[in-house]
Amino acid sequence: MYELVTGPLAWLAFGIFFIGLLYRLVWYIRGLNWQMDRVTYSKNVAYGIRGALRSIFFWLVPFGTHGWRFYPGFTILVFVFHICLLATPVFLMGHNVLLLERFGFSLPTLTEGMADIMTLAVIVAAIFIILRRIALPEVRIITKPYDFLVLAIAVAPFLTGFLAYHQVGNYDFWIVVHVLCGEIMLVAIPFTKLSHFLLFFLSRAQLGMDFGIKRGGMKNKGMAW
Amino acid sequence: MPEGILCNKQVVDTKEKLNALLADKSGKQYYAEMKALDIDSKALWATLEKTCKSRLRTWLEICAHCGMCADSCFFYLANDKDPKQVPSYKIQSTLGEMVKRKGEVDNDFMHMVMDTAWSKCSCCNRCATYCPFGIDMGVMFGYVRGLCFSQGFVPWELKIGSGMHRIYNAQMDITTEDWVDTCEWMAEEYEEDWPGLEIPVDKENADIIYTVNAREPKHYPEDLAEAAILFHLAGENWTVPSQGWEETSLAMFAGDWGACKIQVESVYAAMDRLKPKRMVVTECGHAYRATVLEGPYWAGLKSGKTPIESFHYVEWVAEALRTGKLKIDPAKRIKEPVTYQDSCNYVRNAGLGDCAREIMSYIAEDFREMRPCKEHNFCCGGGGGLNGIGLYRQARNIGLTVKRDQILATGAKLVVAPCHNCWDAIRDLEEVYKIGIRWSFLKPLLLSMVEVPEHLKPKDE
């Protein structure tokens, strides 16, 4: 079973992930229309690029925008969640051992203690994100079961990985479930709201170009995000 | 009844249709007919398929439902944080549903969409600056307004307004003759006080072509005179076009994209005809937004720019003060605390906040910022056409409370509001809430403190 999920299924999952994202990228860009969106994407290009980069950059910096500063608690949750979610699997020792075995290279790795902390951080942040969804009326009204499902897909690999690593119950069982959960997440990314993995950058770039080209960017220092 | 006599899916493009609408007091019959208006679901879906492309679809799809847009919306704040005023909720329950149902919606639904698009969103775009994904719900509601318009669901006043643009190339029934007469009348009226004052009509190759808001010639002609005097004092070589002088666009508020195109093309034609070096737009926010920022796209100008470079009035004033074309008498600067209303359309959405500060540094001794301000300022409460819609007057008045509290917090009793919509909203908020403030455009303030060069003073003085 382990061979199956880490072999053909993993290839399939990564294949769908990459091809799916490529499709989203092409679909997004092809769907842009200078006249309908009222942004001259291919004219005034320097202003567009500046606007796009500013728009992405400031939103990637914790407390870098008015929005992030307005909700400091949530901002911490969001950044802890995303940084740990992205960095842990990439720099995890176990994953890098696999990488070395199969492909002959590996990346720098996290200490085991650090990996544990970051895994727990993802889980705890997710719990608070769920509580926030339920507690705040302005978030509750827009929350759908789908939002919980997406969060579950994102957190499941961390929960199962943690259980497997610490051998809570049957390791062989949890490790297979863990790999499957990771693969489900990869496959889900192009097809669900998790597509913001890519579309965050495209959408931010688009609005950045809008502000950079049309809405003031050619007359001022750039939008104060 | 699929189509009403007054309320229907047709555009208003004849005087007969326009007069029939105008005769219907407060749109009583119009709104009654709207209750029975059929939805052309096929056409709605066809439009959605054709125009709701990757940008809008992505915005609808990836919204993380995080609620960070909530506090960015002045309607949400003014309505005691009613969750139904959360921008994400408003757009998901309207455009989101329309797309989900593939256009299969009913009359009640369209009424709800119309109410949301015009009375719960002024298209101020503030939420766009608070969404981590850059989802601009103001842009989306602008789009929704277009869908509503195409189905006949548009507030009565805006149906009239867009018709005015189609018939008169102005938001009001002002003919070329009326306009030129007003220019001549104002020049004559003020010539005695300001020797040599002119309002040159259709002068070719001027440095500046000046364009206005139809309300000025119609209701406040002295605004035009004030503009003329300031250009005169600054020694500008300027002109107004006899046709293509109207900058505003109730058509944009209505979502009548065809009328938007007709309107801006009349202004661009004046530019082509008279070949001025640049255009200056009066103290109006949405006019600048419509004709300078969005207009080139409606008109299909691939540069995304107007045929000649265009400036908002605050840009011209800042430049005139900076270069010394206009000099302020230091003794006449505003001494009392004064604040500035940043218009969404030319500050957040056009980046001219610094011009405003530069002007205030010349004319005011105790300038106080509203909080928040500049790009992050709240809408006055009357933007997006809301000031003019009788049906939504109550919703508008509730929305004004955010601006009221912002102004009160500055301690200033004078609000500089170089935007017609802001100016109206602030006037109305004083009328409704009586907080003891005054409000002003820049022109009268500048005129009260500008130094008059010796050679321009009346001879008998």
XYZ file of C-alpha atoms in Angstrom:
686
model
C 0.000 0.000 0.000
C 2.773 2.396 0.967
C 4.486 1.707 -2.336
C 1.273 2.480 -4.205
C 0.537 5.783 -2.484
C 4.097 7.038 -2.634
C 4.620 5.709 -6.155
C 2.009 5.905 -8.923
C -0.530 7.831 -6.842
C 2.046 10.444 -5.897
C 2.995 10.886 -9.544
C -0.657 11.208 -10.429
C -1.292 13.757 -7.673
C 1.682 15.901 -8.593
C 0.723 15.608 -12.252
C -2.806 16.829 -11.615
C -1.473 19.547 -9.328
C 0.947 20.960 -11.891
C -1.210 20.523 -14.972
C -4.238 21.828 -13.103
C -2.391 24.931 -11.992
C -1.007 25.468 -15.461
C -4.541 25.266 -16.784
C -5.716 27.816 -14.193
C -2.879 30.128 -15.133
C -3.634 29.988 -18.837
C -7.390 30.216 -18.250
C -6.970 33.270 -16.031
C -4.692 35.168 -18.350
C -6.695 34.301 -21.468
C -9.855 35.518 -19.758
C -8.450 38.973 -19.123
C -9.673 41.626 -21.503
C -8.276 45.138 -21.500
C -11.529 46.753 -22.505
C -13.888 44.768 -20.304
C -11.607 44.900 -17.266
C -10.749 48.490 -18.165
C -7.026 48.001 -17.636
C -4.496 48.335 -20.473
C -2.521 45.234 -19.545
C -0.199 45.429 -22.526
C 0.201 49.218 -22.599
C 1.878 51.263 -19.914
C 3.602 48.025 -18.970
C 6.172 49.469 -16.577
C 3.416 51.024 -14.483
C 1.545 47.751 -14.606
C 4.495 45.720 -13.396
C 5.244 48.188 -10.629
C 1.610 48.143 -9.540
C 1.450 44.346 -9.624
C 4.647 43.871 -7.625
C 3.644 46.446 -5.024
C 0.225 44.867 -4.692
C 1.698 41.407 -4.111
C 4.619 42.484 -1.976
C 2.776 44.547 0.624
C 0.181 41.838 1.120
C 2.894 39.230 1.667
C 4.433 41.231 4.497
C 2.845 40.707 7.899
C 1.228 44.015 8.923
C 2.347 45.436 5.582
C -1.075 46.802 4.653
C -3.873 48.772 6.252
C -5.989 45.622 6.135
C -3.462 43.462 7.966
C -2.927 46.180 10.551
C -6.644 46.572 11.133
C -7.036 42.926 12.195
C -3.779 42.183 14.089
C -4.967 38.976 15.723
C -6.300 37.453 12.544
C -3.205 38.601 10.687
C -0.983 36.627 13.047
C -3.229 33.587 12.592
C -3.122 33.889 8.805
C 0.633 34.286 8.568
C 1.469 31.573 11.091
C -0.942 29.224 9.341
C 0.356 29.885 5.836
C 4.068 30.051 6.612
C 3.969 26.829 8.599
C 1.694 25.156 6.079
C 4.023 25.898 3.201
C 7.411 25.584 4.905
C 6.905 22.459 7.006
C 6.322 19.924 4.219
C 9.081 21.378 2.051
C 11.775 21.362 4.707
C 10.649 18.340 6.717
C 13.438 15.836 7.316
C 11.295 12.830 6.410
C 10.266 14.368 3.104
C 13.831 15.273 2.273
C 15.030 11.757 3.004
C 12.496 10.574 0.432
C 13.634 13.231 -1.961
C 17.260 12.118 -1.598
C 16.375 8.456 -2.020
C 14.262 8.968 -5.103
C 15.823 11.952 -6.831
C 19.288 12.198 -5.378
C 18.955 15.658 -3.853
C 17.523 17.245 -0.770
C 16.821 20.632 0.768
C 17.917 22.028 4.116
C 15.810 20.447 6.850
C 14.027 21.552 9.988
C 14.928 20.063 13.323
C 12.399 17.565 14.575
C 11.348 19.834 17.414
C 10.826 22.754 15.065
C 8.818 20.614 12.661
C 6.598 19.519 15.521
C 6.014 23.076 16.623
C 5.191 24.199 13.120
C 2.840 21.279 12.560
C 1.035 22.032 15.791
C 0.948 25.701 14.816
C -0.954 24.812 11.641
C -3.437 22.746 13.628
C -3.908 25.306 16.384
C -4.224 28.188 13.906
C -6.838 26.179 12.012
C -8.802 25.641 15.216
C -8.798 29.371 15.890
C -9.792 30.081 12.287
C -12.735 27.717 12.749
C -13.709 29.316 16.055
C -13.514 32.743 14.458
C -15.775 31.567 11.652
C -18.371 30.468 14.148
C -18.021 33.295 16.643
C -18.026 36.426 14.474
C -21.380 37.259 12.874
C -19.725 39.008 9.915
C -17.737 35.856 9.134
C -20.494 33.392 10.032
C -22.892 34.864 7.493
C -20.510 34.185 4.610
C -19.292 30.822 5.909
C -20.406 27.704 4.050
C -19.747 24.013 4.798
C -17.379 24.160 1.830
C -15.122 26.531 3.799
C -14.703 23.926 6.537
C -14.077 21.205 3.969
C -11.303 23.231 2.337
C -9.717 23.876 5.700
C -9.979 20.180 6.567
C -8.265 19.234 3.302
C -5.438 21.632 4.104
C -4.977 20.529 7.712
C -5.485 16.776 7.348
C -1.928 16.046 6.115
C -0.541 17.807 9.179
C -2.750 16.034 11.652
C -2.131 12.599 10.127
C 1.573 13.281 9.683
C 1.842 14.240 13.315
C 0.038 11.083 14.416
C 2.195 8.916 12.183
C 5.470 10.492 13.240
C 4.676 10.143 16.909
C 3.379 6.646 16.300
C 0.045 7.259 17.928
C -1.681 3.999 17.088
C -0.582 2.137 14.007
C 2.258 3.865 12.124
C 1.748 1.917 8.922
C -1.881 2.948 8.845
C -1.316 6.624 9.603
C 1.560 7.032 7.206
C -0.566 5.761 4.320
C -3.458 8.012 5.349
C -1.010 10.899 5.666
C 0.334 10.437 2.160
C -3.189 10.099 0.799
C -4.270 13.298 2.560
C -1.300 15.118 1.076
C -2.249 13.868 -2.349
C -5.868 14.886 -1.870
C -4.649 18.367 -0.999
C -2.439 18.550 -4.081
C -5.283 17.449 -6.323
C -7.707 19.811 -4.589
C -5.526 22.875 -5.081
C -6.365 23.541 -8.738
C -10.053 22.710 -8.319
C -11.101 24.376 -5.078
C -10.660 27.632 -3.215
C -7.178 26.306 -2.474
C -6.411 27.513 -5.986
C -5.562 30.763 -4.259
C -2.161 29.066 -3.975
C -1.733 30.487 -7.490
C -4.687 32.813 -7.951
C -3.730 34.969 -4.985
C -0.765 36.141 -7.025
C -2.707 36.560 -10.249
C -5.630 38.359 -8.649
C -3.376 40.656 -6.633
C -1.289 41.364 -9.705
C -4.416 42.187 -11.687
C -5.738 44.660 -9.133
C -2.235 46.049 -8.709
C -2.088 46.682 -12.435
C -5.508 48.313 -12.294
C -4.304 50.736 -9.622
C -0.837 50.997 -11.159
C -2.047 51.870 -14.632
C -5.484 53.391 -14.430
C -6.307 54.254 -10.860
C -3.583 56.706 -9.988
C -0.377 54.750 -10.473
C 0.743 56.979 -13.320
C 0.308 60.092 -11.199
C 1.420 59.106 -7.713
C 3.961 57.018 -5.860
C 1.740 53.971 -5.974
C -1.269 52.761 -4.044
C -0.783 52.860 -0.275
C -2.067 49.352 0.368
C -46.839 42.176 -18.179
C -43.434 41.539 -19.681
C -42.521 45.176 -20.298
C -43.873 48.318 -18.707
C -44.607 51.516 -20.548
C -42.084 53.404 -18.429
C -40.160 50.577 -16.818
C -38.705 48.282 -19.436
C -35.511 46.984 -20.938
C -35.314 49.761 -23.527
C -32.896 52.635 -23.329
C -34.278 56.162 -23.185
C -33.185 57.780 -26.407
C -36.012 60.100 -27.419
C -37.459 63.198 -25.802
C -40.891 61.550 -25.756
C -39.671 58.651 -23.659
C -37.739 60.998 -21.433
C -40.679 63.332 -20.885
C -42.964 60.418 -20.073
C -40.548 59.308 -17.369
C -40.165 62.833 -16.023
C -43.941 63.233 -15.839
C -44.210 60.191 -13.575
C -43.796 61.913 -10.221
C -41.201 60.152 -8.033
C -41.370 57.205 -10.407
C -44.597 55.908 -8.900
C -45.846 54.211 -12.020
C -42.301 53.254 -13.005
C -41.693 51.293 -9.817
C -45.185 49.782 -9.919
C -44.451 48.479 -13.408
C -41.102 47.161 -12.256
C -42.909 44.780 -9.896
C -44.351 43.002 -12.921
C -41.289 43.167 -15.143
C -40.251 39.836 -16.634
C -36.666 38.660 -16.564
C -35.052 37.679 -19.834
C -33.008 34.885 -18.291
C -31.553 33.803 -21.601
C -30.187 37.245 -22.331
C -28.933 37.598 -18.769
C -27.078 34.314 -18.956
C -25.714 35.128 -22.400
C -24.337 38.403 -21.051
C -22.838 36.640 -18.044
C -21.186 34.049 -20.248
C -19.790 36.712 -22.502
C -18.663 39.272 -19.949
C -18.219 37.546 -16.588
C -14.743 36.251 -17.382
C -11.736 35.078 -15.446
C -11.200 38.186 -13.333
C -14.759 38.318 -12.010
C -15.176 34.541 -11.835
C -11.945 34.224 -9.906
C -13.069 36.916 -7.495
C -16.326 35.072 -6.911
C -14.615 31.711 -6.613
C -11.593 32.326 -4.430
C -13.203 34.634 -1.869
C -12.013 32.950 1.325
C -15.042 34.183 3.257
C -12.657 35.673 5.795
C -14.733 38.771 6.497
C -11.828 41.207 6.286
C -13.921 43.365 3.980
C -16.569 43.880 6.666
C -15.116 46.847 8.531
C -13.944 48.461 5.303
C -17.541 49.156 4.297
C -19.155 52.311 5.642
C -22.615 50.815 5.147
C -21.642 47.915 7.416
C -20.387 50.326 10.075
C -23.320 52.713 9.761
C -25.852 49.891 10.066
C -24.607 48.633 13.437
C -22.382 46.042 11.817
C -25.284 44.259 10.197
C -23.759 41.065 8.730
C -25.961 41.509 5.659
C -23.894 44.589 4.865
C -20.627 42.647 4.634
C -19.382 43.318 1.082
C -18.599 39.661 0.442
C -22.117 38.690 1.470
C -23.624 41.397 -0.703
C -21.814 40.296 -3.843
C -22.120 36.549 -3.247
C -25.853 36.832 -2.665
C -26.364 38.845 -5.853
C -23.834 38.267 -8.627
C -22.714 34.980 -7.082
C -26.279 33.663 -7.123
C -26.948 34.929 -10.637
C -23.966 33.002 -11.936
C -24.818 29.921 -9.906
C -28.398 29.922 -11.223
C -27.197 30.577 -14.768
C -29.378 33.654 -14.999
C -32.554 31.805 -13.954
C -33.733 34.430 -11.473
C -37.107 35.994 -10.762
C -38.499 39.458 -10.280
C -38.148 39.430 -6.469
C -34.532 38.429 -6.809
C -33.842 41.251 -9.248
C -35.469 43.744 -6.898
C -33.159 42.535 -4.153
C -30.185 42.855 -6.500
C -31.173 46.386 -7.466
C -31.594 47.414 -3.830
C -28.195 45.945 -2.998
C -26.363 47.381 -5.986
C -27.580 50.934 -5.439
C -28.494 51.317 -1.775
C -25.892 49.098 -0.132
C -22.878 49.896 -2.292
C -21.687 53.257 -3.554
C -18.912 51.627 -5.603
C -16.351 53.475 -3.502
C -13.947 50.516 -3.897
C -12.697 50.751 -0.319
C -13.289 47.025 0.243
C -10.897 46.275 -2.614
C -8.092 47.775 -0.599
C -8.878 45.551 2.407
C -9.265 42.197 0.661
C -6.095 40.085 0.792
C -6.970 38.636 -2.619
C -7.665 42.048 -4.118
C -11.314 41.330 -4.766
C -12.891 44.611 -5.779
C -16.548 44.425 -4.884
C -17.066 48.011 -6.009
C -16.015 47.017 -9.499
C -18.266 43.980 -9.258
C -21.263 46.057 -8.234
C -20.568 48.399 -11.115
C -20.816 45.325 -13.301
C -23.996 44.161 -11.536
C -25.547 47.559 -12.191
C -24.970 46.993 -15.883
C -26.755 43.641 -15.659
C -29.642 45.243 -13.767
C -29.895 48.054 -16.299
C -30.060 45.609 -19.176
C -33.027 43.949 -17.476
C -34.816 47.207 -16.696
C -34.094 47.154 -12.968
C -32.595 50.567 -12.376
C -33.688 53.401 -10.086
C -35.990 55.850 -11.808
C -33.699 58.874 -11.512
C -30.809 57.007 -13.092
C -32.909 55.753 -15.970
C -33.730 59.393 -16.584
C -30.110 60.442 -16.122
C -28.768 57.951 -18.617
C -31.464 59.047 -21.056
C -30.357 62.651 -20.629
C -26.837 61.657 -21.647
C -28.141 59.906 -24.733
C -30.283 62.859 -25.776
C -28.424 65.951 -24.532
C -24.878 64.633 -24.010
C -25.330 65.921 -20.476
C -26.916 64.644 -17.296
C -29.538 67.390 -17.536
C -31.589 68.915 -20.310
C -29.111 71.605 -21.242
C -28.770 72.358 -24.921
C -25.677 73.740 -26.600
C -27.459 77.083 -26.755
C -28.276 77.059 -23.033
C -24.676 76.280 -22.241
C -23.137 78.917 -24.480
C -25.664 81.492 -23.197
C -24.705 80.671 -19.624
C -21.041 81.163 -20.437
C -21.742 84.538 -22.035
C -24.059 85.574 -19.238
C -21.512 84.748 -16.542
C -18.708 86.538 -18.370
C -20.854 89.654 -18.698
C -22.071 89.438 -15.128
C -18.584 89.456 -13.661
C -16.763 91.525 -16.254
C -17.177 94.721 -14.295
C -15.433 93.351 -11.235
C -12.812 91.582 -13.287
C -11.814 93.641 -16.300
C -10.932 91.549 -19.288
C -12.730 88.482 -17.919
C -13.762 86.093 -20.650
C -15.240 82.669 -20.989
C -13.844 81.795 -24.407
C -16.022 79.270 -26.219
C -14.531 76.980 -28.867
C -11.169 78.702 -29.005
C -8.722 76.512 -30.866
C -5.273 75.512 -29.647
C -5.842 76.798 -26.115
C -3.589 75.553 -23.318
C -6.568 74.311 -21.355
C -9.973 73.022 -22.296
C -12.194 73.259 -19.240
C -15.108 70.885 -18.775
C -17.780 70.880 -16.117
C -20.619 69.170 -14.317
C -24.025 70.053 -15.832
C -25.250 71.116 -12.401
C -22.928 74.079 -12.610
C -24.512 75.787 -15.632
C -27.953 74.615 -14.520
C -27.959 75.392 -10.802
C -24.709 77.127 -9.809
C -23.599 79.216 -12.781
C -21.423 81.292 -10.448
C -19.171 78.242 -10.168
C -18.389 78.692 -13.827
C -17.693 82.387 -13.237
C -15.374 81.514 -10.350
C -13.473 79.070 -12.535
C -13.182 81.762 -15.197
C -11.904 84.334 -12.702
C -9.285 81.951 -11.348
C -8.078 81.054 -14.848
C -8.067 84.781 -15.617
C -5.985 85.594 -12.536
C -3.632 82.748 -13.290
C -3.186 84.075 -16.821
C -4.285 80.839 -18.432
C -5.056 80.562 -22.135
C -8.204 78.504 -21.817
C -11.482 77.647 -23.444
C -14.696 75.712 -23.027
C -16.170 73.667 -25.863
C -19.657 74.515 -27.080
C -20.279 70.781 -27.332
C -18.650 68.082 -25.263
C -18.418 70.228 -22.117
C -20.117 67.728 -19.777
C -17.819 65.500 -17.763
C -20.270 63.657 -15.557
C -21.863 60.322 -16.203
C -25.096 59.324 -14.541
C -24.909 56.636 -17.205
C -21.978 55.138 -15.286
C -24.033 55.139 -12.083
C -26.918 53.568 -13.998
C -24.820 50.884 -15.677
C -25.870 52.068 -19.140
C -22.595 51.382 -20.917
C -23.886 52.493 -24.290
C -24.718 55.929 -22.919
C -21.345 56.067 -21.163
C -19.632 55.676 -24.512
C -21.794 58.309 -26.197
C -21.106 60.756 -23.390
C -17.323 60.485 -23.242
C -17.019 60.474 -26.997
C -18.673 63.891 -27.064
C -15.878 65.207 -24.836
C -13.127 63.491 -26.805
C -14.592 64.938 -30.008
C -14.235 68.412 -28.511
C -10.590 67.649 -27.784
C -10.040 66.557 -31.365
C -11.902 69.541 -32.730
C -10.278 72.288 -30.675
C -6.832 70.767 -30.188
C -6.125 72.139 -26.744
C -2.947 71.104 -24.936
C -4.674 69.609 -21.918
C -8.025 69.258 -20.219
C -8.971 70.405 -16.733
C -12.088 68.949 -15.138
C -14.147 70.818 -12.574
C -14.381 69.879 -8.880
C -16.236 66.637 -9.411
C -15.064 63.170 -8.527
C -17.158 60.840 -10.608
C -16.866 63.118 -13.633
C -13.114 62.682 -13.568
C -13.486 58.966 -12.968
C -15.906 58.577 -15.858
C -14.353 60.747 -18.510
C -10.668 60.518 -17.667
C -10.183 57.080 -16.100
C -12.922 54.796 -17.427
C -13.967 56.703 -20.520
C -11.044 55.741 -22.751
C -12.049 52.098 -22.284
C -15.690 52.713 -23.145
C -14.550 54.585 -26.215
C -12.129 51.817 -27.156
C -8.976 53.956 -26.915
C -6.231 51.368 -26.646
C -3.853 53.708 -24.838
C -6.259 53.750 -21.886
C -5.816 57.524 -21.880
C -7.889 60.466 -23.015
C -6.866 61.958 -26.405
C -5.090 64.772 -24.580
C -3.724 64.711 -21.046
C -6.434 65.364 -18.482
C -6.280 66.847 -15.017
C -8.649 67.122 -12.116
C -9.236 70.613 -10.790
C -7.174 69.895 -7.680
C -4.205 69.097 -9.889
C -4.531 72.413 -11.657
C -4.929 74.317 -8.374
C -1.935 72.597 -6.791
C 0.128 73.415 -9.869
C -1.068 77.028 -9.988
C -0.144 77.530 -6.328
C 3.176 75.731 -6.712
C 4.237 77.733 -9.738
C 2.950 81.006 -8.348
C 0.312 81.509 -11.029
C -2.066 81.936 -8.135
C -0.729 83.599 -4.991
C -2.481 83.386 -1.662
C -2.625 86.430 0.597
C -1.118 85.064 3.837
C -3.438 87.233 5.914
C -6.467 85.630 4.307
C -5.579 81.986 4.806
C -8.169 79.897 6.630
C -7.469 80.379 10.327
C -10.104 78.087 11.808
C -9.722 74.305 11.935
C -10.557 72.886 8.531
C -10.751 69.367 7.162
C -10.766 67.879 3.657
C -13.109 65.311 2.195
C -11.085 62.927 0.025
C -13.289 61.867 -2.840
C -13.190 58.126 -3.559
C -13.134 58.759 -7.262
C -10.161 61.049 -7.585
C -8.232 60.087 -4.448
C -8.581 56.349 -3.779
C -9.218 55.579 -7.406
C -6.977 58.136 -9.051
C -4.210 58.793 -6.567
C -4.594 62.553 -6.195
C -4.514 62.692 -2.389
C -1.195 64.521 -2.332
C -2.526 67.352 -4.518
C -5.201 67.953 -1.927
C -2.613 68.157 0.874
C -0.462 70.474 -1.164
C -3.401 72.829 -1.692
C -4.320 72.772 1.966
C -0.737 73.638 2.910
C -1.160 76.907 0.975
C -4.628 77.872 2.106
C -5.128 76.584 5.641
C -3.351 77.248 8.912
C -5.028 74.541 10.962
C -5.614 71.645 8.578
C -6.945 68.526 10.244
C -7.017 65.137 8.592
C -10.034 62.911 8.898
C -9.225 59.443 10.147
C -8.864 57.403 8.038
C -7.918 59.656 5.141
C -6.482 59.788 1.632
C -6.823 56.459 -0.209
C -8.441 54.931 2.852
C -11.019 57.596 3.504
C -14.649 56.561 3.740
C -17.125 57.450 1.022
C -19.085 60.615 1.828
C -22.165 58.403 1.857
C -23.708 59.781 -1.294
C -21.457 58.375 -3.990
C -22.330 56.059 -6.833
C -25.481 58.001 -7.649
C -27.035 57.390 -4.243
C -27.529 61.095 -3.496
C -29.982 61.363 -6.344
C -32.156 58.310 -5.696
C -35.344 59.118 -3.787
C -36.193 55.471 -3.190
C -33.023 54.992 -1.127
C -32.954 58.276 0.738
C -33.309 56.598 4.146
C -30.491 54.132 3.478
C -28.333 57.013 2.272
C -29.022 59.049 5.417
C -27.995 56.165 7.658
C -24.805 55.806 5.657
C -23.977 59.483 6.199
C -23.376 58.884 9.896
C -19.905 57.510 9.264
C -18.854 60.744 7.557
C -20.623 62.770 10.230
C -18.610 61.088 12.977
C -15.360 61.405 11.034
C -15.913 65.137 10.604
C -16.911 65.621 14.232
C -13.762 63.856 15.387
C -11.581 66.414 13.573
C -13.119 69.285 15.538
C -13.281 71.290 12.304
C -16.390 73.224 11.388
C -15.369 73.763 7.803
C -15.117 70.920 5.303
C -13.425 71.431 1.967
C -15.211 69.121 -0.461
C -14.028 69.493 -4.056
C -16.470 66.925 -5.425
C -20.120 67.489 -6.256
C -21.345 64.267 -4.705
C -19.328 64.746 -1.521
C -20.433 68.360 -1.352
C -24.092 67.324 -1.620
C -23.746 64.518 0.876
C -22.101 66.789 3.425
C -24.747 69.458 2.870
C -27.436 66.840 3.407
C -25.774 65.401 6.479
C -25.775 68.870 8.016
C -29.447 69.201 7.098
C -30.323 65.834 8.644
C -27.989 65.707 11.645
C -27.355 69.417 12.323
C -23.794 69.251 13.574
C -23.052 72.870 12.811
C -20.604 72.558 9.951
C -20.024 74.460 6.725
C -18.751 72.996 3.480
C -17.194 74.432 0.388
C -15.717 73.823 -2.993
C -12.212 75.144 -3.529
C -13.122 77.894 -5.980
C -14.929 80.262 -3.596
C -12.273 79.720 -0.931
C -9.469 80.457 -3.353
C -11.233 83.554 -4.644
C -11.558 84.889 -1.116
C -7.832 84.689 -0.476
C -6.061 85.004 -3.789
C -3.860 88.037 -4.457
C -5.098 90.022 -7.437
C -2.284 91.315 -9.658
C -2.342 95.119 -10.015
C -3.108 95.084 -13.745
C -6.156 92.885 -13.271
C -7.829 95.032 -10.635
C -10.865 97.137 -11.656
C -9.728 100.629 -12.704
C -11.958 102.571 -10.323
C -10.604 100.797 -7.250
